[in-house]
Amino acid sequence: MSIVLMAFLGTAILFQGQTFYGKRKSGYFETQEDGAPFGYYVPRQINAGQNLRYPLVVVFGQQTTNANQWRDILGKDDLIIVAIQPKMGGTWTLPTDIVRVLSKVDYMKKMYPIDPDRIWAVGYGASGNIALLLAINHPESFRAAATVDSKVVNTIVSGGDTGDGSFVGTFDFRNDSARHLPLLLIDFGEGSSVSKEDSKKTREVLEQYGYPVTYQSLKGYSEYPTKSVIHQMYDWLRNQGK
């Protein structure tokens, strides 16, 4: 067997299960960028030459496998998912992670056929706080947000790579109703990590500035989103903007 043929077979085995289209990958994969991992799920049919535009779900959390979790639970091949972790030791920071997230969304829009009217931010707990912050402050990048056990009041965010300590996160609420995003806020009732007072204040502040808020309090769920909650979030997201 020639050296060239052996090299070709070795390459084929190495990349088995991954589809490439130029520099684009499909399937589930992970990358390490700027000192933090990203997880992706990209439909394989994206390389079939179909003239389709796909929703982009940006999952804020502590695990890159959130991308594959969403794909496995939903069982759908008509959306692109990217899971973003905080860079600094599991703690979300400003402005470092804000810049990373916005750069990643811009990159995904350039590399993949994404529908700009269906880019959604989702997150749980403190990561949901950041998802809300990004969606509110950057409506040019996101079209809706759905979070679990998250808030926009009394939110502590690290001050960045060289910042001293922490500070209460600030939110640039928009008065222009044309820029308002629909928001879904879910909490686990008595098991929620967000106090009833903060949950109520969050809804009041958002509604005061004209944000259309859908609020749901669920009972009997664990701390982390179950399959039914992820389905619930996705069903709500895909009905926005219709």
CSV table of C-alpha atoms in Angstrom, one decimal:
chain,number,residue,atom,x,y,z
A,1,MET,CA,0.0,0.0,0.0
A,2,SER,CA,1.4,3.4,-1.0
A,3,ILE,CA,2.3,6.0,1.5
A,4,VAL,CA,-0.1,8.4,-0.1
A,5,LEU,CA,-3.0,5.9,0.2
A,6,MET,CA,-2.2,5.1,3.8
A,7,ALA,CA,-2.1,8.8,4.6
A,8,PHE,CA,-5.5,9.3,2.9
A,9,LEU,CA,-7.1,6.4,4.8
A,10,GLY,CA,-5.7,7.7,8.1
A,11,THR,CA,-7.2,11.1,7.4
A,12,ALA,CA,-10.5,9.5,6.5
A,13,ILE,CA,-10.6,7.6,9.8
A,14,LEU,CA,-9.6,10.7,11.8
A,15,PHE,CA,-12.4,12.8,10.4
A,16,GLN,CA,-15.0,10.0,10.3
A,17,GLY,CA,-18.3,11.4,11.6
A,18,GLN,CA,-17.4,15.0,10.8
A,19,THR,CA,-18.6,16.8,7.7
A,20,PHE,CA,-16.6,19.7,6.4
A,21,TYR,CA,-17.8,22.4,4.0
A,22,GLY,CA,-14.9,24.7,3.5
A,23,LYS,CA,-14.0,25.6,7.1
A,24,ARG,CA,-17.4,24.7,8.4
A,25,LYS,CA,-18.0,21.6,10.5
A,26,SER,CA,-21.3,19.8,11.2
A,27,GLY,CA,-22.4,17.4,13.9
A,28,TYR,CA,-21.4,17.9,17.5
A,29,PHE,CA,-17.9,19.2,18.2
A,30,GLU,CA,-16.0,21.3,20.7
A,31,THR,CA,-13.2,23.9,20.3
A,32,GLN,CA,-10.9,25.8,22.7
A,33,GLU,CA,-10.8,29.5,22.0
A,34,ASP,CA,-9.5,32.4,24.1
A,35,GLY,CA,-8.9,30.2,27.1
A,36,ALA,CA,-12.4,28.8,27.3
A,37,PRO,CA,-14.2,25.9,25.5
A,38,PHE,CA,-17.2,26.2,23.2
A,39,GLY,CA,-19.6,23.4,22.3
A,40,TYR,CA,-21.5,23.3,19.0
A,41,TYR,CA,-24.2,21.3,17.3
A,42,VAL,CA,-24.6,22.0,13.6
A,43,PRO,CA,-27.1,20.0,11.4
A,44,ARG,CA,-25.3,17.7,8.9
A,45,GLN,CA,-27.7,18.7,6.1
A,46,ILE,CA,-26.2,22.2,6.3
A,47,ASN,CA,-23.7,21.0,3.7
A,48,ALA,CA,-26.3,19.6,1.3
A,49,GLY,CA,-26.6,22.9,-0.7
A,50,GLN,CA,-30.1,23.6,0.5
A,51,ASN,CA,-31.1,27.3,0.5
A,52,LEU,CA,-32.2,27.2,4.2
A,53,ARG,CA,-31.8,29.6,7.1
A,54,TYR,CA,-31.4,28.1,10.6
A,55,PRO,CA,-32.2,29.4,14.1
A,56,LEU,CA,-29.3,29.9,16.4
A,57,VAL,CA,-29.6,29.0,20.0
A,58,VAL,CA,-26.9,30.5,22.2
A,59,VAL,CA,-26.8,28.5,25.5
A,60,PHE,CA,-25.1,30.2,28.4
A,61,GLY,CA,-23.8,27.7,31.0
A,62,GLN,CA,-21.0,25.9,32.6
A,63,GLN,CA,-20.8,22.9,30.2
A,64,THR,CA,-20.1,22.7,26.5
A,65,THR,CA,-22.2,19.6,26.3
A,66,ASN,CA,-25.3,21.8,26.8
A,67,ALA,CA,-25.3,22.1,23.0
A,68,ASN,CA,-25.6,18.4,22.5
A,69,GLN,CA,-28.1,18.2,25.4
A,70,TRP,CA,-30.4,20.6,23.6
A,71,ARG,CA,-30.0,18.6,20.4
A,72,ASP,CA,-30.6,15.2,22.0
A,73,ILE,CA,-33.6,16.4,24.0
A,74,LEU,CA,-35.3,18.2,21.2
A,75,GLY,CA,-34.4,15.6,18.6
A,76,LYS,CA,-34.4,18.2,15.9
A,77,ASP,CA,-32.0,18.9,13.0
A,78,ASP,CA,-33.2,22.3,12.0
A,79,LEU,CA,-31.3,24.5,14.4
A,80,ILE,CA,-27.7,25.5,15.2
A,81,ILE,CA,-26.7,25.5,18.8
A,82,VAL,CA,-23.6,27.0,20.5
A,83,ALA,CA,-22.8,26.5,24.2
A,84,ILE,CA,-20.7,29.3,25.7
A,85,GLN,CA,-18.9,29.0,29.1
A,86,PRO,CA,-17.4,31.9,31.1
A,87,LYS,CA,-13.7,32.4,30.6
A,88,MET,CA,-12.5,33.2,34.1
A,89,GLY,CA,-12.7,30.1,36.3
A,90,GLY,CA,-16.5,29.6,35.9
A,91,THR,CA,-17.4,33.2,36.7
A,92,TRP,CA,-19.0,35.4,34.2
A,93,THR,CA,-17.1,38.7,33.8
A,94,LEU,CA,-17.6,42.1,32.2
A,95,PRO,CA,-16.6,43.1,29.7
A,96,THR,CA,-14.5,40.0,28.8
A,97,ASP,CA,-17.3,37.5,28.3
A,98,ILE,CA,-19.6,40.1,26.7
A,99,VAL,CA,-17.0,40.7,23.9
A,100,ARG,CA,-16.5,36.9,23.5
A,101,VAL,CA,-20.2,36.2,23.1
A,102,LEU,CA,-20.9,39.0,20.6
A,103,SER,CA,-17.9,38.0,18.6
A,104,LYS,CA,-19.0,34.4,18.6
A,105,VAL,CA,-22.5,35.3,17.4
A,106,ASP,CA,-21.0,37.4,14.6
A,107,TYR,CA,-18.7,34.6,13.6
A,108,MET,CA,-21.5,32.1,13.5
A,109,LYS,CA,-23.6,34.4,11.3
A,110,LYS,CA,-20.7,34.6,8.8
A,111,MET,CA,-19.9,30.9,8.8
A,112,TYR,CA,-23.3,29.4,8.8
A,113,PRO,CA,-26.7,30.1,7.1
A,114,ILE,CA,-28.4,31.6,10.2
A,115,ASP,CA,-31.7,33.4,10.2
A,116,PRO,CA,-30.9,36.8,11.9
A,117,ASP,CA,-34.5,37.0,13.1
A,118,ARG,CA,-34.2,33.7,15.1
A,119,ILE,CA,-31.1,34.1,17.3
A,120,TRP,CA,-32.0,33.2,20.8
A,121,ALA,CA,-30.3,33.5,24.2
A,122,VAL,CA,-31.0,30.9,26.8
A,123,GLY,CA,-29.4,30.2,30.2
A,124,TYR,CA,-29.9,28.9,33.8
A,125,GLY,CA,-29.2,30.7,37.1
A,126,ALA,CA,-26.3,33.1,36.9
A,127,SER,CA,-25.7,32.1,33.3
A,128,GLY,CA,-29.3,33.1,32.6
A,129,ASN,CA,-28.6,36.5,34.2
A,130,ILE,CA,-25.9,37.0,31.6
A,131,ALA,CA,-28.2,35.8,28.8
A,132,LEU,CA,-30.8,38.4,29.9
A,133,LEU,CA,-28.1,41.1,30.1
A,134,LEU,CA,-26.8,40.3,26.5
A,135,ALA,CA,-30.3,40.1,25.1
A,136,ILE,CA,-31.4,43.4,26.7
A,137,ASN,CA,-28.2,45.3,25.8
A,138,HIS,CA,-27.7,43.9,22.3
A,139,PRO,CA,-31.0,43.5,20.5
A,140,GLU,CA,-29.1,43.8,17.3
A,141,SER,CA,-27.6,40.4,18.0
A,142,PHE,CA,-30.5,38.6,19.7
A,143,ARG,CA,-34.3,38.4,19.0
A,144,ALA,CA,-35.5,36.7,22.2
A,145,ALA,CA,-34.3,35.2,25.5
A,146,ALA,CA,-35.6,32.4,27.7
A,147,THR,CA,-34.1,31.8,31.1
A,148,VAL,CA,-34.6,29.7,34.2
A,149,ASP,CA,-34.1,30.9,37.8
A,150,SER,CA,-32.6,34.2,36.5
A,151,LYS,CA,-33.0,37.9,37.3
A,152,VAL,CA,-32.0,41.4,36.3
A,153,VAL,CA,-32.0,43.0,39.8
A,154,ASN,CA,-29.3,42.6,42.5
A,155,THR,CA,-27.2,40.7,40.0
A,156,ILE,CA,-23.5,40.4,41.0
A,157,VAL,CA,-21.1,40.2,38.1
A,158,SER,CA,-17.3,40.1,38.3
A,159,GLY,CA,-15.5,43.3,37.2
A,160,GLY,CA,-13.4,41.6,34.6
A,161,ASP,CA,-9.9,40.2,34.3
A,162,THR,CA,-8.2,43.0,36.3
A,163,GLY,CA,-11.3,44.3,38.2
A,164,ASP,CA,-11.4,44.5,41.9
A,165,GLY,CA,-14.0,42.3,43.5
A,166,SER,CA,-17.6,42.4,42.2
A,167,PHE,CA,-20.3,44.9,41.4
A,168,VAL,CA,-24.0,45.0,40.8
A,169,GLY,CA,-24.5,44.4,37.1
A,170,THR,CA,-26.0,47.3,35.2
A,171,PHE,CA,-28.6,46.9,32.5
A,172,ASP,CA,-29.2,49.5,29.7
A,173,PHE,CA,-32.9,49.1,29.5
A,174,ARG,CA,-34.3,50.3,26.1
A,175,ASN,CA,-37.2,52.7,26.0
A,176,ASP,CA,-37.6,52.3,22.2
A,177,SER,CA,-40.3,49.6,21.9
A,178,ALA,CA,-39.1,48.7,18.5
A,179,ARG,CA,-36.0,47.3,20.1
A,180,HIS,CA,-37.7,45.4,22.9
A,181,LEU,CA,-37.2,41.6,22.9
A,182,PRO,CA,-39.7,39.1,24.1
A,183,LEU,CA,-38.5,37.5,27.3
A,184,LEU,CA,-39.4,34.2,29.0
A,185,LEU,CA,-38.7,33.9,32.7
A,186,ILE,CA,-39.2,30.5,34.4
A,187,ASP,CA,-38.6,29.7,38.0
A,188,PHE,CA,-39.0,26.6,40.1
A,189,GLY,CA,-41.4,28.0,42.6
A,190,GLU,CA,-40.3,27.1,46.1
A,191,GLY,CA,-37.2,25.4,44.8
A,192,SER,CA,-36.0,28.5,42.9
A,193,SER,CA,-32.6,29.9,43.6
A,194,VAL,CA,-34.1,33.4,42.9
A,195,SER,CA,-36.0,34.9,45.8
A,196,LYS,CA,-39.6,35.8,45.3
A,197,GLU,CA,-38.8,39.4,45.9
A,198,ASP,CA,-36.1,39.5,43.2
A,199,SER,CA,-38.3,37.6,40.8
A,200,LYS,CA,-41.1,40.1,41.3
A,201,LYS,CA,-38.8,43.1,41.0
A,202,THR,CA,-37.3,41.6,37.8
A,203,ARG,CA,-40.7,41.4,36.2
A,204,GLU,CA,-41.7,44.8,37.4
A,205,VAL,CA,-38.6,46.5,36.0
A,206,LEU,CA,-38.8,44.8,32.7
A,207,GLU,CA,-42.5,45.5,32.2
A,208,GLN,CA,-41.9,49.1,33.3
A,209,TYR,CA,-39.6,49.6,30.4
A,210,GLY,CA,-42.0,47.9,28.0
A,211,TYR,CA,-40.4,44.5,27.6
A,212,PRO,CA,-43.0,41.8,26.8
A,213,VAL,CA,-42.4,39.3,29.6
A,214,THR,CA,-43.9,35.8,29.8
A,215,TYR,CA,-43.5,34.5,33.4
A,216,GLN,CA,-44.0,30.9,34.5
A,217,SER,CA,-43.5,29.4,38.0
A,218,LEU,CA,-43.1,25.6,38.0
A,219,LYS,CA,-43.3,23.2,40.9
A,220,GLY,CA,-41.8,19.8,41.4
A,221,TYR,CA,-38.8,20.4,39.2
A,222,SER,CA,-35.1,19.9,40.1
A,223,GLU,CA,-32.6,22.8,40.1
A,224,TYR,CA,-31.5,22.1,36.5
A,225,PRO,CA,-33.9,22.2,33.5
A,226,THR,CA,-35.5,18.9,32.7
A,227,LYS,CA,-36.5,17.7,29.3
A,228,SER,CA,-39.9,19.1,29.6
A,229,VAL,CA,-38.5,22.6,30.5
A,230,ILE,CA,-36.2,22.6,27.5
A,231,HIS,CA,-39.1,21.7,25.2
A,232,GLN,CA,-41.1,24.4,26.9
A,233,MET,CA,-38.4,27.0,26.3
A,234,TYR,CA,-37.9,26.0,22.7
A,235,ASP,CA,-41.6,25.9,21.9
A,236,TRP,CA,-41.9,29.4,23.3
A,237,LEU,CA,-38.9,30.7,21.4
A,238,ARG,CA,-39.9,29.4,18.0
A,239,ASN,CA,-43.3,31.1,18.3
A,240,GLN,CA,-41.8,34.5,18.8
A,241,GLY,CA,-41.9,36.9,15.9
A,242,LYS,CA,-44.6,35.1,14.0
